[in-house]
mmCIF file of C-alpha atoms in Angstrom:
data_model
loop_
_atom_site.group_PDB
_atom_site.id
_atom_site.type_symbol
_atom_site.label_atom_id
_atom_site.label_comp_id
_atom_site.label_asym_id
_atom_site.label_seq_id
_atom_site.Cartn_x
_atom_site.Cartn_y
_atom_site.Cartn_z
ATOM 1 C CA MET A 1 123.730 -22.915 138.384
ATOM 2 C CA LYS A 2 122.510 -20.134 136.063
ATOM 3 C CA ILE A 3 119.232 -21.991 135.408
ATOM 4 C CA LYS A 4 118.644 -22.375 139.147
ATOM 5 C CA GLN A 5 119.328 -18.676 139.671
ATOM 6 C CA LEU A 6 116.930 -17.741 136.887
ATOM 7 C CA LEU A 7 114.270 -20.039 138.289
ATOM 8 C CA SER A 8 114.796 -18.590 141.748
ATOM 9 C CA THR A 9 114.579 -15.045 140.448
ATOM 10 C CA ALA A 10 111.447 -15.777 138.413
ATOM 11 C CA THR A 11 109.824 -17.503 141.444
ATOM 12 C CA GLY A 12 110.580 -14.493 143.598
ATOM 13 C CA MET A 13 109.186 -12.046 141.058
ATOM 14 C CA ALA A 14 106.046 -14.129 140.688
ATOM 15 C CA ALA A 15 105.568 -14.277 144.449
ATOM 16 C CA GLY A 16 106.054 -10.515 144.774
ATOM 17 C CA LEU A 17 103.579 -9.860 141.952
ATOM 18 C CA ALA A 18 101.023 -12.229 143.556
ATOM 19 C CA THR A 19 101.418 -10.431 146.884
ATOM 20 C CA GLU A 20 100.904 -7.019 145.246
ATOM 21 C CA LEU A 21 97.867 -8.279 143.400
ATOM 22 C CA ALA A 22 96.440 -9.779 146.582
ATOM 23 C CA GLN A 23 96.863 -6.426 148.384
ATOM 24 C CA ALA A 24 95.454 -4.310 145.542
ATOM 25 C CA GLY A 25 91.933 -2.999 145.810
ATOM 26 C CA TYR A 26 89.840 -4.016 142.790
ATOM 27 C CA GLU A 27 87.166 -1.332 142.503
ATOM 28 C CA LEU A 28 84.958 -2.794 139.803
ATOM 29 C CA ASN A 29 81.753 -0.933 140.746
ATOM 30 C CA LEU A 30 80.722 2.709 140.968
ATOM 31 C CA GLN A 31 81.820 4.711 144.003
ATOM 32 C CA THR A 32 79.531 4.575 147.058
ATOM 33 C CA PRO A 33 76.769 7.134 146.316
ATOM 34 C CA GLU A 34 76.713 10.125 148.625
ATOM 35 C CA THR A 35 73.804 12.050 147.067
ATOM 36 C CA PRO A 36 70.248 11.085 146.154
ATOM 37 C CA ILE A 37 71.051 11.410 142.442
ATOM 38 C CA ALA A 38 74.151 9.242 142.774
ATOM 39 C CA GLY A 39 71.929 6.671 144.564
ATOM 40 C CA GLN A 40 69.488 6.654 141.666
ATOM 41 C CA ILE A 41 72.313 6.307 139.155
ATOM 42 C CA TYR A 42 73.798 3.442 141.229
ATOM 43 C CA HIS A 43 70.484 1.508 141.388
ATOM 44 C CA LEU A 44 69.767 2.178 137.673
ATOM 45 C CA HIS A 45 73.246 0.855 136.813
ATOM 46 C CA THR A 46 72.627 -2.271 138.881
ATOM 47 C CA LEU A 47 69.175 -2.823 137.348
ATOM 48 C CA ILE A 48 70.526 -2.535 133.798
ATOM 49 C CA MET A 49 73.414 -4.902 134.611
ATOM 50 C CA TYR A 50 70.932 -7.508 135.868
ATOM 51 C CA VAL A 51 68.833 -7.106 132.681
ATOM 52 C CA VAL A 52 71.980 -7.484 130.533
ATOM 53 C CA LEU A 53 73.009 -10.512 132.539
ATOM 54 C CA ALA A 54 69.620 -12.126 132.081
ATOM 55 C CA ILE A 55 69.699 -11.507 128.350
ATOM 56 C CA PHE A 56 73.216 -12.914 128.196
ATOM 57 C CA VAL A 57 72.196 -16.105 130.032
ATOM 58 C CA VAL A 58 69.110 -16.664 127.919
ATOM 59 C CA VAL A 59 70.665 -15.998 124.570
ATOM 60 C CA PHE A 60 73.984 -17.761 125.067
ATOM 61 C CA GLY A 61 72.286 -20.524 127.060
ATOM 62 C CA ALA A 62 69.990 -21.232 124.141
ATOM 63 C CA MET A 63 72.878 -21.030 121.685
ATOM 64 C CA PHE A 64 75.184 -23.383 123.621
ATOM 65 C CA TYR A 65 72.300 -25.816 124.330
ATOM 66 C CA SER A 66 71.448 -25.903 120.633
ATOM 67 C CA ILE A 67 75.095 -26.439 119.642
ATOM 68 C CA TYR A 68 75.377 -29.324 122.179
ATOM 69 C CA ALA A 69 72.021 -31.011 121.864
ATOM 70 C CA HIS A 70 71.757 -30.803 118.082
ATOM 71 C CA ARG A 71 75.312 -31.648 117.137
ATOM 72 C CA LYS A 72 76.004 -33.707 114.070
ATOM 73 C CA SER A 73 77.539 -36.596 116.100
ATOM 74 C CA LYS A 74 74.063 -37.260 117.533
ATOM 75 C CA GLY A 75 72.567 -37.608 114.064
ATOM 76 C CA HIS A 76 70.906 -34.204 113.805
ATOM 77 C CA GLU A 77 70.624 -32.487 110.479
ATOM 78 C CA ALA A 78 70.198 -28.748 109.910
ATOM 79 C CA ALA A 79 66.608 -27.686 109.379
ATOM 80 C CA ASN A 80 65.714 -25.872 106.154
ATOM 81 C CA PHE A 81 62.991 -23.242 106.669
ATOM 82 C CA HIS A 82 62.276 -19.620 105.830
ATOM 83 C CA GLU A 83 59.881 -17.148 107.446
ATOM 84 C CA ASN A 84 58.130 -17.897 110.712
ATOM 85 C CA THR A 85 55.760 -15.016 111.513
ATOM 86 C CA THR A 86 55.198 -16.123 115.107
ATOM 87 C CA VAL A 87 58.922 -16.170 115.922
ATOM 88 C CA GLU A 88 59.504 -12.801 114.284
ATOM 89 C CA VAL A 89 56.654 -11.208 116.228
ATOM 90 C CA ILE A 90 58.001 -12.690 119.492
ATOM 91 C CA TRP A 91 61.558 -11.464 118.968
ATOM 92 C CA THR A 92 60.279 -8.016 118.129
ATOM 93 C CA ILE A 93 57.793 -7.637 121.020
ATOM 94 C CA ILE A 94 60.056 -9.017 123.814
ATOM 95 C CA PRO A 95 62.962 -6.603 123.089
ATOM 96 C CA PHE A 96 60.459 -3.762 122.801
ATOM 97 C CA PHE A 97 59.135 -4.353 126.311
ATOM 98 C CA ILE A 98 62.677 -4.839 127.639
ATOM 99 C CA LEU A 99 63.673 -1.437 126.277
ATOM 100 C CA ILE A 100 60.576 0.250 127.686
ATOM 101 C CA GLY A 101 61.278 -1.379 131.024
ATOM 102 C CA MET A 102 64.808 0.104 130.989
ATOM 103 C CA ALA A 103 63.891 3.454 129.491
ATOM 104 C CA TYR A 104 61.311 4.378 132.164
ATOM 105 C CA PRO A 105 63.701 4.396 135.183
ATOM 106 C CA ALA A 106 66.499 5.847 133.059
ATOM 107 C CA THR A 107 64.238 8.761 132.021
ATOM 108 C CA LYS A 108 63.170 9.386 135.611
ATOM 109 C CA THR A 109 66.799 9.580 136.670
ATOM 110 C CA VAL A 110 67.852 11.878 133.832
ATOM 111 C CA LEU A 111 64.909 14.264 134.551
ATOM 112 C CA ALA A 112 65.848 14.273 138.259
ATOM 113 C CA MET A 113 69.489 15.105 137.335
ATOM 114 C CA LYS A 114 68.286 18.068 135.282
ATOM 115 C CA ASN A 115 65.950 19.462 137.931
ATOM 116 C CA THR A 116 67.979 22.349 139.398
ATOM 117 C CA SER A 117 64.951 24.288 140.622
ATOM 118 C CA SER A 118 64.608 25.675 144.179
ATOM 119 C CA PRO A 119 68.266 25.420 145.292
ATOM 120 C CA ASP A 120 69.399 26.369 148.812
ATOM 121 C CA MET A 121 72.598 27.947 147.414
ATOM 122 C CA THR A 122 74.297 28.455 144.042
ATOM 123 C CA VAL A 123 78.048 28.203 143.246
ATOM 124 C CA LYS A 124 79.504 29.217 139.941
ATOM 125 C CA VAL A 125 82.401 27.030 138.814
ATOM 126 C CA THR A 126 84.745 28.150 136.031
ATOM 127 C CA GLY A 127 87.354 25.871 134.477
ATOM 128 C CA TYR A 128 90.778 27.168 133.469
ATOM 129 C CA GLN A 129 93.923 25.454 132.203
ATOM 130 C CA TRP A 130 94.458 23.922 134.737
ATOM 131 C CA LYS A 131 92.478 24.981 137.835
ATOM 132 C CA TRP A 132 88.979 25.718 138.993
ATOM 133 C CA GLU A 133 87.453 29.035 140.129
ATOM 134 C CA TYR A 134 84.580 29.015 142.648
ATOM 135 C CA ASP A 135 82.163 31.881 143.193
ATOM 136 C CA TYR A 136 79.608 31.517 145.984
ATOM 137 C CA LEU A 137 76.885 33.817 144.665
ATOM 138 C CA GLN A 138 74.949 34.089 147.954
ATOM 139 C CA ASP A 139 77.896 34.393 150.300
ATOM 140 C CA GLY A 140 80.171 36.628 148.263
ATOM 141 C CA ILE A 141 83.135 34.164 148.502
ATOM 142 C CA HIS A 142 85.524 33.660 145.658
ATOM 143 C CA PHE A 143 88.721 31.659 145.248
ATOM 144 C CA PHE A 144 90.774 29.516 142.917
ATOM 145 C CA SER A 145 91.473 25.818 143.491
ATOM 146 C CA ASN A 146 94.876 24.545 142.317
ATOM 147 C CA LEU A 147 96.586 21.197 142.370
ATOM 148 C CA ALA A 148 98.498 20.758 145.680
ATOM 149 C CA THR A 149 100.464 17.597 144.896
ATOM 150 C CA PRO A 150 104.206 18.483 145.308
ATOM 151 C CA LYS A 151 106.101 18.578 142.032
ATOM 152 C CA ASP A 152 108.698 16.194 143.494
ATOM 153 C CA GLN A 153 105.992 13.493 143.612
ATOM 154 C CA ILE A 154 105.042 14.158 139.990
ATOM 155 C CA ASP A 155 108.724 13.930 139.015
ATOM 156 C CA ASN A 156 109.122 10.671 140.990
ATOM 157 C CA LYS A 157 111.632 12.255 143.361
ATOM 158 C CA MET A 158 109.587 11.354 146.382
ATOM 159 C CA ALA A 159 106.978 8.775 147.383
ATOM 160 C CA LYS A 160 103.439 9.428 146.148
ATOM 161 C CA ASN A 161 100.741 9.792 148.817
ATOM 162 C CA VAL A 162 97.291 8.178 148.810
ATOM 163 C CA ASN A 163 95.653 11.232 147.220
ATOM 164 C CA TYR A 164 98.268 11.730 144.528
ATOM 165 C CA LEU A 165 96.956 14.232 141.920
ATOM 166 C CA LEU A 166 93.629 14.434 143.848
ATOM 167 C CA GLU A 167 94.515 17.189 146.362
ATOM 168 C CA VAL A 168 94.053 20.915 146.096
ATOM 169 C CA ASP A 169 95.110 24.018 148.009
ATOM 170 C CA GLU A 170 91.525 25.342 148.282
ATOM 171 C CA PRO A 171 88.689 22.781 148.301
ATOM 172 C CA MET A 172 85.060 23.640 147.487
ATOM 173 C CA VAL A 173 83.127 23.648 150.795
ATOM 174 C CA VAL A 174 79.417 22.970 150.992
ATOM 175 C CA PRO A 175 76.848 22.269 153.736
ATOM 176 C CA THR A 176 75.249 18.846 154.084
ATOM 177 C CA GLY A 177 71.535 18.419 153.576
ATOM 178 C CA LYS A 178 71.255 21.431 151.243
ATOM 179 C CA LYS A 179 70.477 21.489 147.557
ATOM 180 C CA ILE A 180 73.563 22.996 145.852
ATOM 181 C CA ARG A 181 73.088 24.316 142.338
ATOM 182 C CA VAL A 182 76.344 24.464 140.346
ATOM 183 C CA LEU A 183 76.670 26.775 137.343
ATOM 184 C CA ILE A 184 79.521 25.482 135.200
ATOM 185 C CA THR A 185 81.433 27.287 132.457
ATOM 186 C CA ALA A 186 85.023 27.620 131.182
ATOM 187 C CA SER A 187 87.370 30.480 130.312
ATOM 188 C CA ASP A 188 89.533 28.819 127.635
ATOM 189 C CA VAL A 189 88.818 25.280 126.451
ATOM 190 C CA ILE A 190 86.242 22.600 127.257
ATOM 191 C CA HIS A 191 86.617 21.099 130.738
ATOM 192 C CA ALA A 192 84.262 18.797 132.717
ATOM 193 C CA TRP A 193 83.417 19.077 136.404
ATOM 194 C CA TRP A 194 83.147 15.484 137.645
ATOM 195 C CA VAL A 195 82.666 14.162 141.199
ATOM 196 C CA PRO A 196 81.780 10.443 140.946
ATOM 197 C CA ALA A 197 80.392 10.062 144.488
ATOM 198 C CA PHE A 198 77.883 12.867 143.763
ATOM 199 C CA GLY A 199 76.738 11.418 140.387
ATOM 200 C CA VAL A 200 77.709 14.731 138.830
ATOM 201 C CA LYS A 201 79.540 15.181 135.502
ATOM 202 C CA GLN A 202 78.925 18.291 133.491
ATOM 203 C CA ASP A 203 80.932 19.812 130.613
ATOM 204 C CA ALA A 204 82.325 23.301 131.170
ATOM 205 C CA ILE A 205 82.098 25.086 127.807
ATOM 206 C CA PRO A 206 83.465 28.538 127.048
ATOM 207 C CA GLY A 207 80.660 31.033 126.347
ATOM 208 C CA PHE A 208 77.990 28.757 127.792
ATOM 209 C CA ILE A 209 76.635 28.173 131.330
ATOM 210 C CA ARG A 210 75.489 24.636 132.126
ATOM 211 C CA ASP A 211 74.022 23.683 135.452
ATOM 212 C CA THR A 212 73.656 20.673 137.658
ATOM 213 C CA TRP A 213 72.979 20.024 141.354
ATOM 214 C CA PHE A 214 73.674 17.779 144.328
ATOM 215 C CA THR A 215 72.784 17.299 147.954
ATOM 216 C CA VAL A 216 75.508 15.730 150.094
ATOM 217 C CA GLU A 217 74.090 13.527 152.855
ATOM 218 C CA ASN A 218 77.200 12.912 154.932
ATOM 219 C CA PRO A 219 80.068 15.181 156.042
ATOM 220 C CA GLY A 220 83.389 14.227 154.419
ATOM 221 C CA THR A 221 85.873 14.912 151.683
ATOM 222 C CA TYR A 222 84.962 13.871 148.111
ATOM 223 C CA ARG A 223 87.308 13.930 145.175
ATOM 224 C CA GLY A 224 86.958 14.179 141.413
ATOM 225 C CA GLN A 225 88.777 15.326 138.285
ATOM 226 C CA CYS A 226 88.361 17.193 135.060
ATOM 227 C CA ALA A 227 86.900 14.583 132.712
ATOM 228 C CA GLU A 228 87.773 16.260 129.392
ATOM 229 C CA LEU A 229 91.087 16.129 127.610
ATOM 230 C CA CYS A 230 91.684 19.812 128.135
ATOM 231 C CA GLY A 231 95.393 20.093 127.294
ATOM 232 C CA LYS A 232 98.874 19.206 128.455
ATOM 233 C CA ASP A 233 98.161 19.127 132.179
ATOM 234 C CA HIS A 234 94.671 17.644 131.952
ATOM 235 C CA GLY A 235 95.517 15.051 134.626
ATOM 236 C CA TYR A 236 96.616 17.834 137.039
ATOM 237 C CA MET A 237 93.171 19.410 137.422
ATOM 238 C CA PRO A 238 91.536 17.742 140.471
ATOM 239 C CA ILE A 239 88.321 18.634 142.264
ATOM 240 C CA VAL A 240 87.957 18.339 146.040
ATOM 241 C CA VAL A 241 84.667 19.029 147.829
ATOM 242 C CA GLU A 242 84.452 19.185 151.605
ATOM 243 C CA ALA A 243 80.967 18.667 152.993
ATOM 244 C CA LYS A 244 80.385 20.158 156.443
ATOM 245 C CA THR A 245 77.402 20.261 158.786
ATOM 246 C CA PRO A 246 75.416 23.504 158.394
ATOM 247 C CA GLU A 247 76.867 24.778 161.687
ATOM 248 C CA ASP A 248 80.458 24.098 160.564
ATOM 249 C CA TYR A 249 79.713 25.539 157.138
ATOM 250 C CA ALA A 250 78.549 28.789 158.688
ATOM 251 C CA LYS A 251 81.785 28.995 160.634
ATOM 252 C CA TRP A 252 83.777 28.354 157.436
ATOM 253 C CA VAL A 253 81.929 31.162 155.657
ATOM 254 C CA ALA A 254 82.687 33.571 158.524
ATOM 255 C CA ASP A 255 86.372 32.556 158.637
ATOM 256 C CA ARG A 256 86.657 32.769 154.848
ATOM 257 C CA LYS A 257 85.302 36.303 154.814
ATOM 258 C CA VAL A 258 87.783 37.368 157.453
ATOM 259 C CA LYS A 259 90.612 35.771 155.411
ATOM 260 C CA MET A 260 89.432 37.500 152.237
ATOM 261 C CA ALA A 261 89.417 40.874 153.982
ATOM 262 C CA ALA A 262 92.903 40.268 155.355
ATOM 263 C CA THR A 263 94.173 39.263 151.920
ATOM 264 C CA ALA A 264 92.619 42.319 150.309
ATOM 265 C CA LEU A 265 94.267 44.468 152.982
ATOM 266 C CA ALA A 266 97.632 42.834 152.437
ATOM 267 C CA ASP A 267 97.309 43.280 148.631
ATOM 268 C CA ASP A 268 96.800 47.028 148.906
ATOM 269 C CA PRO A 269 97.778 48.226 145.396
ATOM 270 C CA SER A 270 98.895 51.557 146.802
ATOM 271 C CA LYS A 271 101.728 49.951 148.785
ATOM 272 C CA VAL A 272 105.235 50.296 147.386
ATOM 273 C CA TYR A 273 107.255 47.089 147.516
ATOM 274 C CA THR A 274 110.996 46.415 147.336
ATOM 275 C CA LEU A 275 112.495 44.218 144.600
ATOM 276 C CA ALA A 276 113.085 41.422 147.160
ATOM 277 C CA GLU A 277 109.473 41.539 148.324
ATOM 278 C CA LEU A 278 108.083 41.470 144.822
ATOM 279 C CA SER A 279 110.359 38.618 143.759
ATOM 280 C CA SER A 280 109.429 36.570 146.818
ATOM 281 C CA LYS A 281 105.717 36.993 146.182
ATOM 282 C CA GLY A 282 106.209 36.490 142.467
ATOM 283 C CA GLU A 283 107.999 33.201 142.905
ATOM 284 C CA LYS A 284 104.992 31.748 144.733
ATOM 285 C CA VAL A 285 102.561 33.043 142.098
ATOM 286 C CA TYR A 286 104.759 31.660 139.332
ATOM 287 C CA ALA A 287 104.968 28.237 140.965
ATOM 288 C CA THR A 288 101.177 28.037 141.229
ATOM 289 C CA HIS A 289 100.106 29.560 137.931
ATOM 290 C CA CYS A 290 102.977 29.491 135.466
ATOM 291 C CA ALA A 291 105.444 26.676 136.174
ATOM 292 C CA ALA A 292 103.182 23.978 134.696
ATOM 293 C CA CYS A 293 103.802 25.382 131.197
ATOM 294 C CA HIS A 294 107.002 27.380 131.434
ATOM 295 C CA GLN A 295 108.688 25.039 133.944
ATOM 296 C CA ALA A 296 110.110 26.007 137.334
ATOM 297 C CA SER A 297 113.472 26.592 135.666
ATOM 298 C CA GLY A 298 111.950 28.988 133.125
ATOM 299 C CA ALA A 299 113.090 26.669 130.349
ATOM 300 C CA GLY A 300 109.627 26.135 128.854
ATOM 301 C CA VAL A 301 108.664 23.138 126.751
ATOM 302 C CA PRO A 302 110.274 23.232 123.264
ATOM 303 C CA GLY A 303 107.636 23.322 120.557
ATOM 304 C CA ALA A 304 104.820 23.869 123.003
ATOM 305 C CA PHE A 305 105.546 26.647 125.583
ATOM 306 C CA PRO A 306 108.276 29.282 125.183
ATOM 307 C CA ALA A 307 111.145 29.620 127.603
ATOM 308 C CA LEU A 308 111.159 32.697 129.850
ATOM 309 C CA ASP A 309 114.801 32.402 130.900
ATOM 310 C CA GLY A 310 116.682 34.766 128.571
ATOM 311 C CA SER A 311 113.589 35.381 126.388
ATOM 312 C CA LYS A 312 112.914 38.669 124.628
ATOM 313 C CA MET A 313 109.529 38.861 126.359
ATOM 314 C CA ALA A 314 110.982 38.606 129.885
ATOM 315 C CA THR A 315 113.988 40.827 129.202
ATOM 316 C CA GLY A 316 112.652 43.217 126.591
ATOM 317 C CA ASP A 317 109.801 45.741 126.584
ATOM 318 C CA LYS A 318 108.224 45.824 130.070
ATOM 319 C CA ALA A 319 104.848 47.017 128.820
ATOM 320 C CA ALA A 320 104.534 44.124 126.373
ATOM 321 C CA HIS A 321 105.419 41.660 129.106
ATOM 322 C CA ILE A 322 102.773 43.062 131.418
ATOM 323 C CA ASN A 323 100.227 43.078 128.603
ATOM 324 C CA ILE A 324 100.622 39.398 127.738
ATOM 325 C CA VAL A 325 100.420 38.348 131.398
ATOM 326 C CA MET A 326 97.232 40.380 131.927
ATOM 327 C CA HIS A 327 95.461 39.671 128.646
ATOM 328 C CA GLY A 328 97.014 36.472 127.338
ATOM 329 C CA LYS A 329 97.680 35.680 123.670
ATOM 330 C CA SER A 330 94.879 34.708 121.304
ATOM 331 C CA GLY A 331 95.212 31.337 119.607
ATOM 332 C CA THR A 332 97.620 29.970 122.207
ATOM 333 C CA ALA A 333 97.424 28.351 125.635
ATOM 334 C CA MET A 334 98.579 31.619 127.233
ATOM 335 C CA ALA A 335 95.608 32.590 129.381
ATOM 336 C CA ALA A 336 94.610 36.105 130.492
ATOM 337 C CA PHE A 337 95.520 36.459 134.188
ATOM 338 C CA ALA A 338 93.884 39.854 134.767
ATOM 339 C CA PRO A 339 90.670 38.161 135.857
ATOM 340 C CA GLN A 340 92.505 35.595 137.932
ATOM 341 C CA LEU A 341 95.225 37.496 139.850
ATOM 342 C CA SER A 342 95.246 40.642 141.947
ATOM 343 C CA ASP A 343 97.204 43.734 141.050
ATOM 344 C CA THR A 344 99.885 42.783 143.583
ATOM 345 C CA GLU A 345 100.159 39.249 142.227
ATOM 346 C CA ILE A 346 100.522 40.358 138.614
ATOM 347 C CA ALA A 347 103.126 42.982 139.551
ATOM 348 C CA ALA A 348 105.012 40.415 141.599
ATOM 349 C CA VAL A 349 105.028 37.643 138.988
ATOM 350 C CA VAL A 350 106.179 39.957 136.192
ATOM 351 C CA THR A 351 108.894 41.339 138.410
ATOM 352 C CA TYR A 352 109.963 37.787 139.295
ATOM 353 C CA GLU A 353 110.126 36.654 135.653
ATOM 354 C CA ARG A 354 112.269 39.665 134.728
ATOM 355 C CA ASN A 355 114.742 38.988 137.524
ATOM 356 C CA ALA A 356 114.800 35.180 137.944
ATOM 357 C CA TRP A 357 117.108 32.548 136.474
ATOM 358 C CA GLY A 358 119.473 34.276 134.025
ATOM 359 C CA ASN A 359 117.237 37.364 133.727
ATOM 360 C CA HIS A 360 118.657 40.347 135.614
ATOM 361 C CA THR A 361 116.881 43.378 134.248
ATOM 362 C CA GLY A 362 116.470 44.988 137.657
ATOM 363 C CA ASP A 363 112.929 46.085 136.655
ATOM 364 C CA MET A 364 110.257 46.494 139.312
ATOM 365 C CA ILE A 365 106.553 46.636 138.621
ATOM 366 C CA GLN A 366 104.432 48.127 141.413
ATOM 367 C CA PRO A 367 100.785 47.106 141.982
ATOM 368 C CA SER A 368 99.691 50.694 141.337
ATOM 369 C CA GLU A 369 100.928 50.362 137.743
ATOM 370 C CA ILE A 370 98.713 47.313 137.211
ATOM 371 C CA LYS A 371 95.740 49.006 138.843
ATOM 372 C CA ALA A 372 96.141 51.954 136.469
ATOM 373 C CA LEU A 373 96.191 49.595 133.433
ATOM 374 C CA ARG A 374 92.917 48.011 134.483
ATOM 375 C CA LYS A 375 91.020 51.314 134.087
#
């Protein structure tokens, strides 16, 4: 009986696995190219694969034919010879022309990838642990793009959606049919801005500005990721680009400027907030910018990131607490948030950390205090 049960269980598991494999999508090729450069890369990749396949067939075909046709059972004996100048010239010249034939289209593609001249617009992209900052130099638009996947999905407390770890709160938006030059740098460690469908992958290096470009041909949403091992949450640093028609892009720019003006008005540093208001705002800022390292519970990660719940920093000297949030700590993963957050956001998150979990200092930091420290 037990053997029958085991066989039945094994058969069921095998059938289930076969069903899952049959339903899985096997993406063995590059993503569908959506830019001229991506198209060139795709065709170059295909050409090189055909060349490699032809070499494989010729070399291994000759080898297997020789092994079969000249086997010992047919009476063949191994030949004993040394140099053959003709053969050596042939196997030197043929690979040379093969390499030249591959190098020419590859060089054309690389040069096209590096040609960032005459762009229609320029966007500066800065990598942080673990988010992206976008500055539209012509339009005066600026925002941060953070991972939007709910933490419950990451912690396996709810089902993962189709764009798991590839969704953000603020996507980069660009017009179709325009040459977009992207200036890429980083604030802390080396990152890499990578969108496969665009054929774009460029390292973001602190202290350096690299550039690349793309022209999206079709409206849509395109996704990528940081392609460098940039730290603990490397896998939580997605890139989302929304391509809109020029008309829709113009509407987005107008709406975005209105939103920025409203946000600036709401973040008036001269306003005096209550403790409840600051804590409410601070909790949202903390969840977006701090929880990845210090945990939502404030417990930190032992040996990597310090706990804030009950810590001397969050319950001790208020000025020191504000200073480390604004300016970071050299030699650690603690980033400087003064360039990233507004006066109101910094005041709110420090207030929240000093009054959340088991911390009950009762301290309040007003945005005006942060504004004064910036001067």
